[in-house]
Tab-separated table of C-alpha atoms in Angstrom:
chain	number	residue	atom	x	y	z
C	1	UNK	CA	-107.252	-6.344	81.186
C	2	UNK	CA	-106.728	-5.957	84.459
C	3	UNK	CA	-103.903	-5.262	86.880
C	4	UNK	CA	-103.192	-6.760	89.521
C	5	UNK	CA	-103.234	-4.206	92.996
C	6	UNK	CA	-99.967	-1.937	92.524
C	7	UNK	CA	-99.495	1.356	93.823
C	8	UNK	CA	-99.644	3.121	90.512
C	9	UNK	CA	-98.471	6.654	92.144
C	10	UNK	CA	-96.578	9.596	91.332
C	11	UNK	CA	-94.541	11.596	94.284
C	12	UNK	CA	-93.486	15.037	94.066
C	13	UNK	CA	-90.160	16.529	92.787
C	14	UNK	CA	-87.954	17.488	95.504
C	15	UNK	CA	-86.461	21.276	95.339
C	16	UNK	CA	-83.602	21.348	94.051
C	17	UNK	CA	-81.491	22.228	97.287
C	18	UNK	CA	-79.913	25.633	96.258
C	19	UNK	CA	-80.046	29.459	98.054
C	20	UNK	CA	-82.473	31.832	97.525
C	21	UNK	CA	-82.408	35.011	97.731
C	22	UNK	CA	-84.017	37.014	100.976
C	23	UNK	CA	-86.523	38.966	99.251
C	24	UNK	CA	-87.543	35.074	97.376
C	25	UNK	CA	-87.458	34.200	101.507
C	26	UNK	CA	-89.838	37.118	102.131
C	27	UNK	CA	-92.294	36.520	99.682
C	28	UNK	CA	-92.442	32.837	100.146
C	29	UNK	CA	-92.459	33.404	104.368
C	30	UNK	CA	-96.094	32.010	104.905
C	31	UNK	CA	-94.834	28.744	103.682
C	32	UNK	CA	-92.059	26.459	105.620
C	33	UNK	CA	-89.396	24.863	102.749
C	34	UNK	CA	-87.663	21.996	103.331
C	35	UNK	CA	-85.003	21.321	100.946
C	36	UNK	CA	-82.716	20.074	102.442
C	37	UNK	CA	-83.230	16.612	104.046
C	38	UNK	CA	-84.123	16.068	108.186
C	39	UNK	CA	-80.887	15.225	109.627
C	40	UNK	CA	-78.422	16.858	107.549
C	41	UNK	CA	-77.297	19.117	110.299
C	42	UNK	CA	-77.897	22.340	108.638
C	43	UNK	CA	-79.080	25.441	110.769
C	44	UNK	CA	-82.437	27.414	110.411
C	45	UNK	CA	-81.993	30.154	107.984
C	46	UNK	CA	-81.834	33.965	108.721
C	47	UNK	CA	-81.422	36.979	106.025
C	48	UNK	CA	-77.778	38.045	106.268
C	49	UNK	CA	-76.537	41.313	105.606
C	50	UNK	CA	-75.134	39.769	101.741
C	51	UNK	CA	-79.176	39.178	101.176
C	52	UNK	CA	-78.229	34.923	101.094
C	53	UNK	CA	-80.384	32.655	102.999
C	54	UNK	CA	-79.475	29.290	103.877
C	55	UNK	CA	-81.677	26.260	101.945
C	56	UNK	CA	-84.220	26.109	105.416
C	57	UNK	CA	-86.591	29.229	105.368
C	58	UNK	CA	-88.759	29.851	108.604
C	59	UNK	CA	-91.447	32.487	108.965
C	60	UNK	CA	-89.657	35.697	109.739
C	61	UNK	CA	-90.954	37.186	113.327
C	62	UNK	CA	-92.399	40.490	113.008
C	63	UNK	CA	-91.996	41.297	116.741
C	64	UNK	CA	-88.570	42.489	117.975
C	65	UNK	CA	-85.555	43.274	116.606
C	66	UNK	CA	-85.329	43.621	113.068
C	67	UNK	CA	-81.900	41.408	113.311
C	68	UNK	CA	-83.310	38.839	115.519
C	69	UNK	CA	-83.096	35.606	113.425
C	70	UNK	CA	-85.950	33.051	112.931
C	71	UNK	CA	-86.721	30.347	115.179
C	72	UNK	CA	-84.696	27.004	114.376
C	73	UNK	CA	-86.565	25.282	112.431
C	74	UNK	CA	-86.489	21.131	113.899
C	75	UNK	CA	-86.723	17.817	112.040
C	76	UNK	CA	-90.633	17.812	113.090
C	77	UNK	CA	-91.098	21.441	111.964
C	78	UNK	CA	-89.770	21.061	108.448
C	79	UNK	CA	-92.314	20.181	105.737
C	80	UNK	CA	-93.008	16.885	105.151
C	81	UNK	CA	-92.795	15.323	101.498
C	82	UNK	CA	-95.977	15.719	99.411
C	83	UNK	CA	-98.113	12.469	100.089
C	84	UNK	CA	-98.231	10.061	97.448
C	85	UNK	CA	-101.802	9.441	95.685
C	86	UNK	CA	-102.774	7.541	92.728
C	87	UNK	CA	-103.011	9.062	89.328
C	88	UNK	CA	-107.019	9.328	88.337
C	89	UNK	CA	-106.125	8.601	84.795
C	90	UNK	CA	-104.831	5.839	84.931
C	91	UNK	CA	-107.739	4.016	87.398
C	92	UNK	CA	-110.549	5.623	85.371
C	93	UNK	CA	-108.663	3.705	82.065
C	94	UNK	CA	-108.945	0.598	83.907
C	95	UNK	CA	-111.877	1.112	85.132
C	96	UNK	CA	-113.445	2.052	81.053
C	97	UNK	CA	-111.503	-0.788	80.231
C	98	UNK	CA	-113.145	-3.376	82.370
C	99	UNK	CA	-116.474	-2.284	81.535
C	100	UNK	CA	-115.614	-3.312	77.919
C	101	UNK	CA	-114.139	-6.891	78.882
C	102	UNK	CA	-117.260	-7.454	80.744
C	103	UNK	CA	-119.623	-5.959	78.086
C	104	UNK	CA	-117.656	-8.002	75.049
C	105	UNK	CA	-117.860	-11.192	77.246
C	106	UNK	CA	-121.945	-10.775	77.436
C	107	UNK	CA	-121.624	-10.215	73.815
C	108	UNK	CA	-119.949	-13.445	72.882
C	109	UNK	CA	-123.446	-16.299	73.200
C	110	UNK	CA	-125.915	-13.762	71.370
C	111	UNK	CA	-123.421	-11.976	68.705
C	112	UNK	CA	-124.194	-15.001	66.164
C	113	UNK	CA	-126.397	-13.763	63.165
C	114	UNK	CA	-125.601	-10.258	64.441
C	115	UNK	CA	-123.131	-8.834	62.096
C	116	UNK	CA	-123.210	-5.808	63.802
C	117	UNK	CA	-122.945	-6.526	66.892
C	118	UNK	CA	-119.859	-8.852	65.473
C	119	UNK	CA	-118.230	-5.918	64.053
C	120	UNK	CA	-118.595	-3.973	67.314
C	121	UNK	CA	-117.022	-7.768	68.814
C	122	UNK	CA	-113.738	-7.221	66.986
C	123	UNK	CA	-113.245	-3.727	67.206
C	124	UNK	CA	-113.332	-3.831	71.352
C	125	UNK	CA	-111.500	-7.363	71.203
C	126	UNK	CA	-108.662	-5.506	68.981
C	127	UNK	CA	-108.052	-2.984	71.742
C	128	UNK	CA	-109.231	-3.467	75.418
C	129	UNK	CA	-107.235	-6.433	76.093
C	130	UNK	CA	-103.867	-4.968	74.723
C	131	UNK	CA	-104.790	-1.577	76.944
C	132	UNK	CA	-104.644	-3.226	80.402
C	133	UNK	CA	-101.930	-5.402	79.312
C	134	UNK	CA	-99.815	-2.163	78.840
C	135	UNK	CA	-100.818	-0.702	81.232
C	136	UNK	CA	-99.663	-3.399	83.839
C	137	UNK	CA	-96.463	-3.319	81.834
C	138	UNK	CA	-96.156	0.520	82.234
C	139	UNK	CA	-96.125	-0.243	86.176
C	140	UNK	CA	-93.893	-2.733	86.278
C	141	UNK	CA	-91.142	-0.798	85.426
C	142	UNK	CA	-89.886	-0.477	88.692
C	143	UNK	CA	-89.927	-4.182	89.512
C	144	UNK	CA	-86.105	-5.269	90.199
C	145	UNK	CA	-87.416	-8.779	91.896
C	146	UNK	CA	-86.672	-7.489	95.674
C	147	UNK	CA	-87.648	-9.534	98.273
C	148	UNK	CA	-91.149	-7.106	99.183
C	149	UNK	CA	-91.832	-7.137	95.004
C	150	UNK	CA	-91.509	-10.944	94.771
C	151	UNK	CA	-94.273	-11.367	98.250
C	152	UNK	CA	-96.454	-8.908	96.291
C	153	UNK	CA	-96.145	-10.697	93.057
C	154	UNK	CA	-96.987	-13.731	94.784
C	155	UNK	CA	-99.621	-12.871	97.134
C	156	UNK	CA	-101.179	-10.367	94.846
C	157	UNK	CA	-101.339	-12.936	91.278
C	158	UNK	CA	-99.646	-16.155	92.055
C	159	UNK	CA	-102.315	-17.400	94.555
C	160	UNK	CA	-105.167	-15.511	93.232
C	161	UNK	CA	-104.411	-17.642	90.021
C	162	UNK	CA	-104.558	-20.979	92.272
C	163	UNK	CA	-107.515	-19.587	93.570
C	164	UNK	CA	-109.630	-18.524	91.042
C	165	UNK	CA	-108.538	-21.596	88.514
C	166	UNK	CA	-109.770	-23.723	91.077
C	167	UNK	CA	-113.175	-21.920	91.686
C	168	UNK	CA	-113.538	-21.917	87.793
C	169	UNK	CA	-113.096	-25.568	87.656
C	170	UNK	CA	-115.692	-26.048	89.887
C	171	UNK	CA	-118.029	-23.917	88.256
C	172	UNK	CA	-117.393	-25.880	84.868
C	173	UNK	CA	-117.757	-29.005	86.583
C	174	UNK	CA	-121.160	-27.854	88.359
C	175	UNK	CA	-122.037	-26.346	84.794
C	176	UNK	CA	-121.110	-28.481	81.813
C	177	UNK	CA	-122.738	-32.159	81.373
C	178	UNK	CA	-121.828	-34.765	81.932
C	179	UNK	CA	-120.345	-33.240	85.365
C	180	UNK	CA	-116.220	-34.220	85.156
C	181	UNK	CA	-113.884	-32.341	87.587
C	182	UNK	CA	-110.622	-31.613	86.731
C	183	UNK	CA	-108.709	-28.973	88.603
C	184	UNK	CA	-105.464	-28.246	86.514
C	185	UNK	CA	-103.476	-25.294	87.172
C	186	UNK	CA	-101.039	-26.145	83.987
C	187	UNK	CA	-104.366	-25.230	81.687
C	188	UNK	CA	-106.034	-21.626	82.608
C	189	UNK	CA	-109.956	-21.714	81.672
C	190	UNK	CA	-111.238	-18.611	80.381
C	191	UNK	CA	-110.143	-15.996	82.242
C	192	UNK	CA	-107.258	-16.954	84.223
C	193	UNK	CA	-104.828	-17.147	81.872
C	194	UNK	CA	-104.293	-13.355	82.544
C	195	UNK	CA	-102.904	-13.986	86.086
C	196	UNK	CA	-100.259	-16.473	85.219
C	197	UNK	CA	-99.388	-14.572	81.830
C	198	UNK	CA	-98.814	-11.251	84.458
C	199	UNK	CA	-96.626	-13.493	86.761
C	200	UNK	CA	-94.648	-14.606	83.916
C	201	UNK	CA	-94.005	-11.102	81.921
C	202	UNK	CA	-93.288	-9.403	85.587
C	203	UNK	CA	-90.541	-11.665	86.549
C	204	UNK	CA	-88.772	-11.329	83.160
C	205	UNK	CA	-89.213	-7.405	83.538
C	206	UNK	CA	-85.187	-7.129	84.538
C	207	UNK	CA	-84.322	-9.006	81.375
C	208	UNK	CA	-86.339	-6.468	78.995
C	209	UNK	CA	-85.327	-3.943	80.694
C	210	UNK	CA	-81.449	-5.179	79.921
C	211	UNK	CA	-81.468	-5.734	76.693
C	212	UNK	CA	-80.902	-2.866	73.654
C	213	UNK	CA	-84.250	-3.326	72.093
C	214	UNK	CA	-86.432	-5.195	74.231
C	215	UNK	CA	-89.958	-4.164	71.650
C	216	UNK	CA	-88.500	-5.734	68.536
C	217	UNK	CA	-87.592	-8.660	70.530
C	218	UNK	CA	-90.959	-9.689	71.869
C	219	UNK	CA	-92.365	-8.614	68.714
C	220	UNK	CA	-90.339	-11.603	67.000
C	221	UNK	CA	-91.367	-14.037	70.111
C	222	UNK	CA	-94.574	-13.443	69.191
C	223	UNK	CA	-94.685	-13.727	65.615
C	224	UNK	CA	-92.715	-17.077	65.904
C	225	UNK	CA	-95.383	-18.225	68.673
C	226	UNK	CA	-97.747	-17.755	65.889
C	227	UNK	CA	-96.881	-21.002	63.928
C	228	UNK	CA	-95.571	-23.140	66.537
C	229	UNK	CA	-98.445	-25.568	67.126
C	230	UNK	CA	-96.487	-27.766	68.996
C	231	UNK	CA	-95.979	-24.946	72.280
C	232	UNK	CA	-99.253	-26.916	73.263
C	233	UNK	CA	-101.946	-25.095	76.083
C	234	UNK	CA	-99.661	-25.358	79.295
C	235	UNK	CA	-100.006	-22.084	80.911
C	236	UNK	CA	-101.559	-20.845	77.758
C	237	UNK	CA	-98.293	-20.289	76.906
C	238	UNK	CA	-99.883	-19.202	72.965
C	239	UNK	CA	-101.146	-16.436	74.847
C	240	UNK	CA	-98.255	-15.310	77.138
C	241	UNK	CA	-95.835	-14.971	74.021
C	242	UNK	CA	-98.033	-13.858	71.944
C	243	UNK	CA	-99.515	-10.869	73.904
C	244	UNK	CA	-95.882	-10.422	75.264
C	245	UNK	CA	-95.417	-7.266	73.429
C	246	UNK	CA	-97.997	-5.275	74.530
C	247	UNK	CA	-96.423	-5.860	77.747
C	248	UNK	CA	-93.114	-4.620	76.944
C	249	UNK	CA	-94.345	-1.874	75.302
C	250	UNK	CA	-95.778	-0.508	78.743
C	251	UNK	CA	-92.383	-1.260	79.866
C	252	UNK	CA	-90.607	0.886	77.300
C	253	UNK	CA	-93.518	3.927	77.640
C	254	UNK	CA	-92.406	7.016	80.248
C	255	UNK	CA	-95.100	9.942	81.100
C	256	UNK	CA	-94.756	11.839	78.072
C	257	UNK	CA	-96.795	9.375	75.735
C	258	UNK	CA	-99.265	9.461	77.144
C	259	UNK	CA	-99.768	12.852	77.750
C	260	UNK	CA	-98.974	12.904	73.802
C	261	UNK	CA	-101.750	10.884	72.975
C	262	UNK	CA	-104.130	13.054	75.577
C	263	UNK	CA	-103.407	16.387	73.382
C	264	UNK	CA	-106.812	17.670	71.981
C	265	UNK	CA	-105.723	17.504	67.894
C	266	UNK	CA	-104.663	13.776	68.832
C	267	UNK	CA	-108.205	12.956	70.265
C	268	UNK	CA	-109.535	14.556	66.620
C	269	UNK	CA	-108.110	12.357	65.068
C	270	UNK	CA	-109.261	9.342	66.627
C	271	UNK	CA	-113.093	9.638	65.469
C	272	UNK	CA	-111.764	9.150	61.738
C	273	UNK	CA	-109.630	6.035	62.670
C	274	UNK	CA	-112.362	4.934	65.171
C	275	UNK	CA	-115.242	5.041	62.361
C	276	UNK	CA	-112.604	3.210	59.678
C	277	UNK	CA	-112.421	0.864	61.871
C	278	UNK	CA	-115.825	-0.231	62.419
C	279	UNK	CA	-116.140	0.064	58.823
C	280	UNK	CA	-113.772	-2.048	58.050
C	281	UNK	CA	-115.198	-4.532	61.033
C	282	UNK	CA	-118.407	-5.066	59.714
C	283	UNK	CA	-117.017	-5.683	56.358
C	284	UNK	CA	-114.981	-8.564	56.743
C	285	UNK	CA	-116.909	-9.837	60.026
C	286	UNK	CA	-118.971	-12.562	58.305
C	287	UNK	CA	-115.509	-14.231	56.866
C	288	UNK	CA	-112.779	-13.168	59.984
C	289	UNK	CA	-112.436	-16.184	62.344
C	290	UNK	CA	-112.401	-14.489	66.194
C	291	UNK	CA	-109.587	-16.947	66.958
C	292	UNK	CA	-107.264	-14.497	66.036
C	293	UNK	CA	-107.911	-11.503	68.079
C	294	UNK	CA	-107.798	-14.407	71.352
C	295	UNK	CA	-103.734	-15.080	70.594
C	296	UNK	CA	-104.402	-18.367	72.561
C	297	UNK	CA	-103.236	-21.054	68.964
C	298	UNK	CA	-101.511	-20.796	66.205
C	299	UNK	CA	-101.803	-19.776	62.393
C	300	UNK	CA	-102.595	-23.569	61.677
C	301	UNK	CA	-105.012	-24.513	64.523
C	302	UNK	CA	-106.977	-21.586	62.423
C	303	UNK	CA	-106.839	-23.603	59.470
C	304	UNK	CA	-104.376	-21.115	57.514
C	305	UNK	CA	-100.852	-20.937	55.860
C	306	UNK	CA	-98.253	-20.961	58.593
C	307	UNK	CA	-96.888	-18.146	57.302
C	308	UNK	CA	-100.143	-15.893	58.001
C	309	UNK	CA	-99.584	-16.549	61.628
C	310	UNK	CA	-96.636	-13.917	61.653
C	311	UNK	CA	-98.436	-11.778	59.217
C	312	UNK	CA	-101.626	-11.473	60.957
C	313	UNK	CA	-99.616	-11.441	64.345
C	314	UNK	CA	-97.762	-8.094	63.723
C	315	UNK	CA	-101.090	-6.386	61.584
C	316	UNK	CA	-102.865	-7.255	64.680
C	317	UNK	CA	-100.421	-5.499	66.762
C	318	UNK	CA	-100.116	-2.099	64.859
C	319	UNK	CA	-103.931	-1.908	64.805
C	320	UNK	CA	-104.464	-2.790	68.327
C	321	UNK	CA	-101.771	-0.527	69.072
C	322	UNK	CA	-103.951	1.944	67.210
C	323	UNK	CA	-106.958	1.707	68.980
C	324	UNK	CA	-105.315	1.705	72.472
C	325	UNK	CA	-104.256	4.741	71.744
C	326	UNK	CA	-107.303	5.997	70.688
C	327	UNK	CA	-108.747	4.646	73.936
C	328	UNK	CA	-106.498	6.194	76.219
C	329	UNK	CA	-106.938	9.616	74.509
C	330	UNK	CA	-110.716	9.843	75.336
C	331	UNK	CA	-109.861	8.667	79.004
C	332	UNK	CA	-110.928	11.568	81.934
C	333	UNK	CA	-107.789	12.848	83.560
C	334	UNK	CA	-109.775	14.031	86.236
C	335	UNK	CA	-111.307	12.756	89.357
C	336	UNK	CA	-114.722	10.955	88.173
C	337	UNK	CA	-117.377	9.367	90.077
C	338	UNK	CA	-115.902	6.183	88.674
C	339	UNK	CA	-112.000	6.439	89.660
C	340	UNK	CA	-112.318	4.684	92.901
C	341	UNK	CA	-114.107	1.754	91.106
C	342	UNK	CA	-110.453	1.946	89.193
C	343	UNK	CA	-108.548	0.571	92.167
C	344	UNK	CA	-110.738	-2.564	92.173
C	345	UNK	CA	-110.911	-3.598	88.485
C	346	UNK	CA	-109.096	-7.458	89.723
C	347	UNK	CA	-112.593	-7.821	91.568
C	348	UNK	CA	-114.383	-7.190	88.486
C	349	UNK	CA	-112.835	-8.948	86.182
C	350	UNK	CA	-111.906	-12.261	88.221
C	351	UNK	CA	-115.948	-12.142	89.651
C	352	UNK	CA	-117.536	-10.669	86.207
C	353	UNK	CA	-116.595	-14.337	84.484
C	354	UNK	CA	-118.978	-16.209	87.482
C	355	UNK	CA	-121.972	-14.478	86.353
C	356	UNK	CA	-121.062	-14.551	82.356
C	357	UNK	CA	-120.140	-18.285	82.655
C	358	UNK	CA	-123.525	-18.935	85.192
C	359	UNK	CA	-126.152	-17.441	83.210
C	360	UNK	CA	-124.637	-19.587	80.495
C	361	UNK	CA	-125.289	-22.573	82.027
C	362	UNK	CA	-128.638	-21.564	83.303
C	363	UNK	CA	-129.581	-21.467	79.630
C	364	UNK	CA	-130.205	-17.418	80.098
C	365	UNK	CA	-128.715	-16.355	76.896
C	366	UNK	CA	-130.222	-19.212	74.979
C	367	UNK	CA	-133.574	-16.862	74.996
C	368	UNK	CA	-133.732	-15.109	71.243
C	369	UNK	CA	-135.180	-11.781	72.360
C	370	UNK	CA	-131.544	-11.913	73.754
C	371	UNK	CA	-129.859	-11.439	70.027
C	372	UNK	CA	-132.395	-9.223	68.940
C	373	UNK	CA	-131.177	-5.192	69.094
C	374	UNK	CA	-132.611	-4.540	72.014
C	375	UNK	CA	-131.827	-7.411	73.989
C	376	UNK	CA	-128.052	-6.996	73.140
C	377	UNK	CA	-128.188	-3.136	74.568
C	378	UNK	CA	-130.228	-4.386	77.554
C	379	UNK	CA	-127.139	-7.483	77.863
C	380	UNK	CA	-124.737	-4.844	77.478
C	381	UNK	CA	-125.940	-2.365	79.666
C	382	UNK	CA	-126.563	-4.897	82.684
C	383	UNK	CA	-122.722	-6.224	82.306
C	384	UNK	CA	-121.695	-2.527	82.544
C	385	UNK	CA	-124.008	-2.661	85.607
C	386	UNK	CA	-122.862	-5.477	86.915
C	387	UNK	CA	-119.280	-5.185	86.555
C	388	UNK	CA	-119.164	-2.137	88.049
C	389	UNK	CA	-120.450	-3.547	91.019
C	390	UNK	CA	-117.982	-5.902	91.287
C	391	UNK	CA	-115.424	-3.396	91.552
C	392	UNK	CA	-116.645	-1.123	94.101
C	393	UNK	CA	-114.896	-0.954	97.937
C	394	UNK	CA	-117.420	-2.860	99.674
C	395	UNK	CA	-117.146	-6.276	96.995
C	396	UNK	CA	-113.294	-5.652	96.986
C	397	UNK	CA	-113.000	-5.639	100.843
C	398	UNK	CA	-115.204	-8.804	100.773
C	399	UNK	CA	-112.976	-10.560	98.660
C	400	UNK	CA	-109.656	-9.251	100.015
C	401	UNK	CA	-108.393	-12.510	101.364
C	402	UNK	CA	-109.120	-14.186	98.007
C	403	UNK	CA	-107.218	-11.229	95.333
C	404	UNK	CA	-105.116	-9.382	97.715
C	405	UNK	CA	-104.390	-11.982	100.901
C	406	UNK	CA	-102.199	-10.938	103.238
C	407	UNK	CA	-99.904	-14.278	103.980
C	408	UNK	CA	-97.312	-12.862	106.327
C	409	UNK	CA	-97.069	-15.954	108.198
C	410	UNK	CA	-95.589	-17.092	104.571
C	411	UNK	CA	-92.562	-14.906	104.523
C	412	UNK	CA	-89.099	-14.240	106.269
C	413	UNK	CA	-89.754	-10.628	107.984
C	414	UNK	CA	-88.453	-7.781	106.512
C	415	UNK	CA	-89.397	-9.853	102.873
């Protein structure tokens, strides 16, 4: 899914503070180093006659005396810190992964008597969902509930969430017949469950980040969320336990995995996997009820054996766990003509669900052609289309005040 705006960034490593040697200062001349921090008091750095040069290196001047030491070297003059800038691979993943939340949403009124197209259903459903989720976990590591995190958290998917439930309720009202409005922000529709579920797992990032094995934890939250009928739809709650894992699994993942998963015999071996999986898919699609791959009831709302809820609950997470994987290792880790669209993917998927949930109503993907091959790839390719659009700069700035409003007047200054 989709994150709300962070600052998903990486900054450069400071140096490490220590003395170089003058012929290291020589080489190195043409470019100013700043290890040491403005206002520590140090001096600007000459050779001396032991060949030691103090951690502040200046261009040496090449006119005069071959003594004459280097200019001091100010607080304005030093080298500033490397700016900080997103990582591509990360907003081209979200960005890939959006496209398929929009594209499996299209898919959902025309996939009936397509067993194919079913197959592909489950597969995507297994996967994209989980990806964003840890993903937003993976950058919520750093949240520690200060003052500026809780205004962000609030501003950024607390009021979207009021805003866009109440939107959606208006669209169902103007939509379903007979017309009945009811505006309740204790029962997300459709998409909107993501936004509270992200408020919820953020502010209980300290506590998972406390305990000794946070993973095995929410894993058993989850599994026991999987019979409990009587947890009810407030806040989707089903849904916020049970995808709680994925979550905390972004919160327990450091730089290293993925760059694991990105090595070239890893993506090998994801078009075996991939291809068993689709196998696999469009065997049992006919019989394999969808409800499970939402996480939204329980075992028996499905109509099963309490004790498949658990069962199906952690097989569901290996093999989504799986395919994430194989996801991410296919993702670009290089600047693409789509990585911008990457920073706006809480446009596209908040707006995306308007047009899905419209057309609907309008009766557009009652037409048959629709469900027939070629239809499908035409619905597909126009979500892609559309989606896409609904994450570009211009639609995001449009709808700034609505996902990312600014609400100073709300909070203390300095908050």
């Amino acid at each position: 899914m989709v994150q709300a705006s962070q600052g998903y960034e990486k900054t450069s490593r400071p140096g490490d503070g220590q003395q170089e040697s003058a012929r290291t200062a020589v080489a190195n001349a043409s470019t100013t180093v700043a290890d040491t921090p403005p206002g520590t008091g140090h001096p600007s750095t000459r050779a001396t006659s032991s060949g030691r040069v103090t951690s502040t290196i200046a261009p040496r001047t090449e006119t005069g005396s071959r003594d004459r030491p280097a200019a001091t070297a100010g607080p304005a003059a030093r080298a500033k810190p490397a700016a900080k800038k997103r990582e591509a691979y990360f907003d081209n993943a979200k960005y890939l992964a959006i496209v398929l939340v929009a594209v499996a949403h299209s898919w959902e009124p025309i996939m009936d008597g397509s067993r194919t197209t079913k197959a592909l259903y489950m597969v995507v459903y297994t996967f994209h969902m989980p990806a964003f989720i840890v993903i937003s976990g993976y950058f919520s590591r750093t949240f520690t509930a200060r003052p500026h995190q809780l205004k962000r958290l609030v501003t950024g998917v607390a009021v979207p969430y009021v805003i866009f439930e109440t939107a959606y309720s208006l669209l169902r009202w103007a939509g379903e017949k007979p017309h009945h409005l009811t505006i309740s922000l204790q029962d997300p529709w459709f998409l909107t469950w993501f936004l509270i579920a992200l408020f919820v797992w953020r502010l209980t990032t300290p506590l998972w980040q406390a305990i000794r094995h946070p993973l095995p934890v929410a894993l058993v939250i989850a599994m026991l969320a999987s019979f409990c009928p009587s947890i009810g739809t407030d806040l989707d709650l089903q849904r916020v336990l049970q995808f709680l894992p994925y979550f905390v699994l972004g919160l327990c993942l450091k730089p290293e995995h993925f760059q694991l998963v990105r090595r070239r015999e890893v993506r090998m071996l994801t078009v075996p996997v991939v291809l068993a999986a689709l196998a696999f898919s469009y065997v049992i699609a006919p019989s394999f009820a969808s409800g499970w791959l939402y996480h939204n009831t329980s075992a028996q709302q499905l109509h099963h054996a309490w004790w498949t809820g658990p069962a199906m609950e952690l097989g569901l997470f290996l093999c989504s766990m799986l395919l994430t994987a194989c996801f991410l290792s296919w993702v670009p880790g290089r600047h693409m003509w789509f990585t911008v669209l990457g920073t706006g993917t809480i446009c596209g998927y908040l707006l995306h669900g308007f047009v899905i949930k419209g057309l609907g109503f309008a009766g557009v993907f009652d037409n048959p052609w629709l469900s027939a091959p070629s239809g499908e790839v035409v619905v597909s390719v126009t979500a892609a289309a559309v989606v896409t659009v609904l994450c570009s700069p211009p639609v995001r700035r449009a709808f700034r005040w609505a996902t990312e409003p600014d609400m100073a007047w709300a909070f203390r200054a300095g908050g």
